[in-house]
Short mmCIF file of C-alpha atoms in Angstrom, two decimals:
data_model
loop_
_atom_site.label_atom_id
_atom_site.label_comp_id
_atom_site.label_asym_id
_atom_site.label_seq_id
_atom_site.Cartn_x
_atom_site.Cartn_y
_atom_site.Cartn_z
CA UNK E 792 -0.09 0.01 0.09
CA UNK E 793 0.99 3.55 -0.55
CA UNK E 794 0.91 5.74 2.51
CA UNK E 795 -0.01 9.49 2.06
CA UNK E 796 0.47 12.69 3.98
CA UNK E 797 -1.71 13.11 7.06
CA UNK E 798 -2.17 16.82 6.82
CA UNK E 799 -5.88 17.53 6.42
CA UNK E 800 -5.41 21.00 4.80
CA UNK E 801 -8.44 22.05 2.88
CA UNK E 802 -7.80 23.53 -0.54
CA UNK E 803 -10.45 24.99 -2.88
CA UNK E 804 -11.61 23.13 -6.03
CA UNK E 805 -13.29 25.37 -8.58
CA UNK E 806 -15.88 23.44 -10.67
CA UNK E 807 -16.20 25.03 -14.10
CA UNK E 808 -18.92 22.74 -15.58
CA UNK E 809 -19.14 19.27 -16.86
CA UNK E 810 -15.96 17.44 -15.96
CA UNK E 811 -13.82 20.47 -15.71
CA UNK E 812 -12.34 21.58 -12.36
CA UNK E 813 -9.38 23.78 -11.40
CA UNK E 814 -7.30 23.45 -8.17
CA UNK E 815 -3.89 24.16 -6.84
CA UNK E 816 -1.94 21.33 -5.06
CA UNK E 817 1.70 21.62 -3.86
CA UNK E 818 1.84 24.95 -5.59
CA UNK E 819 0.99 23.60 -9.02
CA UNK E 820 -2.28 24.31 -10.74
CA UNK E 821 -4.25 21.38 -12.18
CA UNK E 822 -7.16 21.38 -14.61
CA UNK E 823 -9.25 18.22 -15.20
CA UNK E 824 -10.91 17.47 -18.66
CA UNK E 825 -11.15 20.88 -20.32
CA UNK E 826 -14.58 21.77 -21.81
CA UNK E 827 -14.94 25.45 -22.62
CA UNK E 828 -17.15 25.59 -25.70
CA UNK E 829 -20.41 27.40 -25.69
CA UNK E 830 -23.54 25.23 -25.68
CA UNK E 831 -24.18 23.21 -28.71
CA UNK E 832 -24.49 19.60 -30.22
CA UNK E 833 -21.77 17.32 -31.28
CA UNK E 834 -22.12 14.23 -33.50
CA UNK E 835 -25.28 15.08 -35.01
CA UNK E 836 -26.71 12.21 -37.19
CA UNK E 837 -24.58 9.58 -35.54
CA UNK E 838 -26.95 8.29 -33.03
CA UNK E 839 -24.55 9.26 -30.31
CA UNK E 840 -25.20 13.01 -30.25
CA UNK E 841 -24.07 14.88 -27.16
CA UNK E 842 -25.80 18.15 -26.46
CA UNK E 843 -23.93 20.70 -24.15
CA UNK E 844 -26.64 22.88 -22.38
CA UNK E 845 -24.74 25.42 -20.32
CA UNK E 846 -21.71 27.49 -20.85
CA UNK E 847 -18.57 27.12 -18.64
CA UNK E 848 -18.20 29.14 -15.55
CA UNK E 849 -14.94 30.75 -16.87
CA UNK E 850 -13.10 30.99 -20.03
CA UNK E 851 -9.50 29.69 -20.56
CA UNK E 852 -8.23 33.30 -20.55
CA UNK E 853 -9.63 33.86 -16.96
CA UNK E 854 -7.97 30.65 -15.50
CA UNK E 855 -4.37 32.15 -15.16
CA UNK E 856 -1.42 29.80 -15.41
CA UNK E 857 -2.20 26.15 -15.64
CA UNK E 858 0.62 23.79 -15.06
CA UNK E 859 -0.94 20.39 -15.69
CA UNK E 860 -4.05 19.06 -17.34
CA UNK E 861 -5.37 15.77 -16.09
CA UNK E 862 -7.23 14.44 -18.97
CA UNK E 863 -9.20 11.21 -18.44
CA UNK E 864 -9.53 10.64 -22.10
CA UNK E 865 -9.31 12.72 -25.33
CA UNK E 866 -11.95 10.92 -27.60
CA UNK E 867 -15.37 12.43 -26.37
CA UNK E 868 -16.25 16.05 -26.78
CA UNK E 869 -17.79 16.07 -23.27
CA UNK E 870 -14.47 15.57 -21.91
CA UNK E 871 -12.16 17.58 -24.27
CA UNK E 872 -14.03 19.97 -26.55
CA UNK E 873 -12.72 22.31 -29.30
CA UNK E 874 -11.70 25.12 -26.94
CA UNK E 875 -10.33 22.67 -24.46
CA UNK E 876 -8.21 21.03 -27.05
CA UNK E 877 -6.92 24.53 -28.13
CA UNK E 878 -5.94 25.30 -24.41
CA UNK E 879 -3.63 22.12 -24.39
CA UNK E 880 -1.13 24.00 -26.61
CA UNK E 881 -0.56 26.57 -23.78
CA UNK E 882 -0.20 24.06 -20.93
CA UNK E 883 3.34 22.63 -20.16
CA UNK E 884 2.09 19.08 -19.51
CA UNK E 885 -1.06 17.05 -20.32
CA UNK E 886 -1.40 13.58 -18.59
CA UNK E 887 -3.83 11.14 -20.16
CA UNK E 888 -4.27 7.64 -21.52
CA UNK E 889 -1.48 6.00 -23.40
CA UNK E 890 -3.58 6.29 -26.59
CA UNK E 891 -4.42 9.72 -25.97
CA UNK E 892 -0.74 10.75 -25.47
CA UNK E 893 0.01 9.37 -28.95
CA UNK E 894 -3.05 11.10 -30.60
CA UNK E 895 -2.39 14.38 -28.94
CA UNK E 896 1.36 14.65 -29.23
CA UNK E 897 3.01 17.80 -28.16
CA UNK E 898 3.20 18.20 -24.41
CA UNK E 899 0.81 15.21 -23.80
CA UNK E 900 2.21 12.12 -21.99
CA UNK E 901 0.28 8.86 -21.82
CA UNK E 902 0.22 6.88 -18.62
CA UNK E 903 -0.39 3.15 -18.04
CA UNK E 904 -2.08 2.02 -14.88
CA UNK E 905 0.04 2.70 -11.75
CA UNK E 906 2.53 4.53 -13.79
CA UNK E 907 3.89 7.65 -11.95
CA UNK E 908 5.29 11.13 -12.65
CA UNK E 909 7.17 13.33 -10.42
CA UNK E 910 6.39 16.97 -10.86
CA UNK E 911 8.77 19.58 -9.25
CA UNK E 912 7.04 22.01 -6.83
CA UNK E 913 7.91 25.60 -6.56
CA UNK E 914 10.33 25.94 -3.76
CA UNK E 915 11.45 22.28 -3.72
CA UNK E 916 10.02 18.76 -3.47
CA UNK E 917 7.70 17.19 -5.78
CA UNK E 918 3.94 16.03 -6.40
CA UNK E 919 3.62 12.53 -7.44
CA UNK E 920 0.88 11.84 -9.98
CA UNK E 921 -0.17 8.27 -10.30
CA UNK E 922 -2.44 6.88 -13.08
CA UNK E 923 -5.11 4.62 -11.86
CA UNK E 924 -7.56 2.33 -13.47
CA UNK E 925 -10.89 3.48 -14.87
CA UNK E 926 -13.64 1.96 -17.03
CA UNK E 927 -15.96 4.01 -19.11
CA UNK E 928 -19.08 1.87 -18.94
CA UNK E 929 -20.60 -1.21 -17.41
CA UNK E 930 -18.75 -4.51 -17.28
CA UNK E 931 -15.24 -5.81 -17.66
CA UNK E 932 -12.59 -3.36 -19.03
CA UNK E 933 -11.85 -5.58 -22.14
CA UNK E 934 -15.49 -5.42 -23.12
CA UNK E 935 -15.93 -1.73 -22.48
CA UNK E 936 -12.76 -0.24 -24.02
CA UNK E 937 -13.54 -1.30 -27.57
CA UNK E 938 -16.79 0.70 -27.40
CA UNK E 939 -15.92 3.73 -25.45
CA UNK E 940 -12.12 3.76 -25.32
CA UNK E 941 -9.38 4.02 -22.84
CA UNK E 942 -9.96 6.12 -19.70
CA UNK E 943 -7.57 6.95 -16.83
CA UNK E 944 -7.94 8.37 -13.30
CA UNK E 945 -5.27 9.87 -11.20
CA UNK E 946 -4.11 10.13 -7.62
CA UNK E 947 -1.97 13.16 -6.43
CA UNK E 948 0.33 12.70 -3.35
CA UNK E 949 3.14 14.60 -1.60
CA UNK E 950 4.68 13.79 1.76
CA UNK E 951 3.20 16.84 3.47
CA UNK E 952 -0.13 16.99 1.66
CA UNK E 953 -3.41 15.04 1.80
CA UNK E 954 -3.90 12.72 -1.12
CA UNK E 955 -6.29 13.63 -4.04
CA UNK E 956 -8.16 11.10 -6.25
CA UNK E 957 -9.48 12.32 -9.63
CA UNK E 958 -11.70 9.45 -10.97
CA UNK E 959 -12.08 10.42 -14.54
CA UNK E 960 -14.96 9.00 -16.57
CA UNK E 961 -15.01 5.78 -14.40
CA UNK E 962 -18.08 3.54 -13.82
CA UNK E 963 -16.37 0.76 -12.13
CA UNK E 964 -16.42 0.32 -8.28
CA UNK E 965 -13.84 -2.39 -8.81
CA UNK E 966 -11.51 0.18 -10.08
CA UNK E 967 -12.25 2.40 -7.06
CA UNK E 968 -11.45 -0.62 -4.84
CA UNK E 969 -8.09 -1.01 -6.49
CA UNK E 970 -7.34 2.65 -5.69
CA UNK E 971 -8.46 2.11 -2.11
CA UNK E 972 -6.06 -0.79 -1.71
CA UNK E 973 -3.09 1.08 -2.95
CA UNK E 974 -3.63 4.37 -1.25
CA UNK E 975 -4.43 4.20 2.44
CA UNK E 976 -5.80 7.79 2.92
CA UNK E 977 -7.65 9.53 0.26
CA UNK E 978 -8.55 12.95 1.59
CA UNK E 979 -10.36 14.63 -1.33
CA UNK E 980 -11.98 12.75 -4.19
CA UNK E 981 -12.97 14.63 -7.28
CA UNK E 982 -15.57 12.22 -8.55
CA UNK E 983 -17.13 12.15 -12.09
CA UNK E 984 -20.76 11.34 -11.68
CA UNK E 985 -23.94 12.09 -13.47
CA UNK E 986 -24.83 8.70 -14.77
CA UNK E 987 -24.51 9.60 -18.43
CA UNK E 988 -26.51 7.49 -20.85
CA UNK E 989 -26.71 7.00 -24.60
CA UNK E 990 -29.46 4.71 -25.70
CA UNK E 991 -27.49 3.01 -28.39
CA UNK E 992 -24.39 2.49 -26.14
CA UNK E 993 -24.60 -0.57 -23.75
CA UNK E 994 -28.38 -0.36 -23.95
CA UNK E 995 -28.50 2.88 -22.15
CA UNK E 996 -26.50 1.82 -19.08
CA UNK E 997 -24.56 4.50 -17.09
CA UNK E 998 -21.14 5.14 -18.64
CA UNK E 999 -19.87 6.93 -15.44
CA UNK E 1000 -20.87 6.60 -11.79
CA UNK E 1001 -24.46 7.06 -10.93
CA UNK E 1002 -25.26 8.82 -7.71
CA UNK E 1003 -25.63 5.78 -5.63
CA UNK E 1004 -22.30 4.47 -6.84
CA UNK E 1005 -20.73 7.64 -6.20
CA UNK E 1006 -21.58 7.37 -2.60
CA UNK E 1007 -20.52 3.84 -2.43
CA UNK E 1008 -17.12 4.96 -4.06
CA UNK E 1009 -16.91 7.52 -1.17
CA UNK E 1010 -17.46 4.84 1.34
CA UNK E 1011 -14.90 2.62 -0.24
CA UNK E 1012 -12.28 5.32 -0.35
CA UNK E 1013 -13.27 6.76 3.03
CA UNK E 1014 -12.72 10.10 1.38
CA UNK E 1015 -13.07 13.04 3.78
CA UNK E 1016 -14.39 15.26 1.14
CA UNK E 1017 -15.98 14.72 -2.27
CA UNK E 1018 -16.13 17.33 -5.03
CA UNK E 1019 -18.68 16.08 -7.70
CA UNK E 1020 -18.09 16.97 -11.30
CA UNK E 1021 -19.59 15.67 -14.59
CA UNK E 1022 -23.16 15.96 -13.48
CA UNK E 1023 -24.30 19.31 -14.90
CA UNK E 1024 -24.30 20.80 -18.34
CA UNK E 1025 -24.87 18.10 -20.72
CA UNK E 1026 -28.24 16.50 -21.72
CA UNK E 1027 -27.07 12.97 -21.57
CA UNK E 1028 -26.19 13.25 -17.86
CA UNK E 1029 -29.23 11.39 -16.44
CA UNK E 1030 -28.71 12.43 -12.80
CA UNK E 1031 -27.78 15.89 -11.44
CA UNK E 1032 -26.80 17.45 -8.12
CA UNK E 1033 -30.21 16.90 -6.57
CA UNK E 1034 -29.93 13.04 -7.18
CA UNK E 1035 -26.43 13.14 -5.87
CA UNK E 1036 -27.24 14.92 -2.57
CA UNK E 1037 -30.22 12.59 -2.13
CA UNK E 1038 -28.02 9.53 -2.63
CA UNK E 1039 -25.24 10.75 -0.13
CA UNK E 1040 -27.97 11.66 2.38
CA UNK E 1041 -29.40 8.19 2.12
CA UNK E 1042 -26.00 6.70 2.66
CA UNK E 1043 -25.21 8.97 5.64
CA UNK E 1044 -22.47 10.66 3.71
CA UNK E 1045 -23.95 14.15 2.99
CA UNK E 1046 -21.37 15.75 5.24
CA UNK E 1047 -18.64 14.59 2.78
CA UNK E 1048 -20.04 16.51 -0.10
CA UNK E 1049 -18.38 19.79 -1.14
CA UNK E 1050 -20.55 21.59 -3.58
CA UNK E 1051 -18.68 24.81 -3.45
#
């Protein structure tokens, strides 16, 4: 198992809409799955249309310096849209899936499960980013990836800081259990939820955690704080914040939610 820092310092996580969140950890600024387009529809006529229903809470120009993008995957516009893709050119490092690293090129680096990257911190020391398993749909990974592609999550650690888990577009509680086995103290979990469903994909099953599964993931991780993302702003998200709060309340975990 990997032990983590015991400090319980709270740090703000700014949720910008969809799967996109901005936070500073160890003096470095991280951005998850950049989506900054205006509302609109992607993939019209394909049977897999995705409709964005709300604008982002900030534009890329308003973010300030971003040191690292944590990109769960590059193949779907609700995780990396046109404006988000353009932003990557201005970011020193994008961490993503092995396939995504090849497709994106430039400053993108693909990571396999449990592969780590050491990021120098301002003033000395390092933040360790570990790639962790994620499955973008129901069932076994080998059955899901040919349909929805590779996805990766991340754990951020440093000796003096609480551990942070970024789930990415993961629907698998088994993947969450693997993270909990490797990391003994997840402090903050940025959980992608929303139970997105597309009727022609896996018969409309949830492709990312639904609200009840997000609560169970919190219990598995014993995370002190959960920041939910990926549950507003897109029409295929079948559950929003109301359902999430209800599920966490039913599970006795409402005090873990940080809705900003």
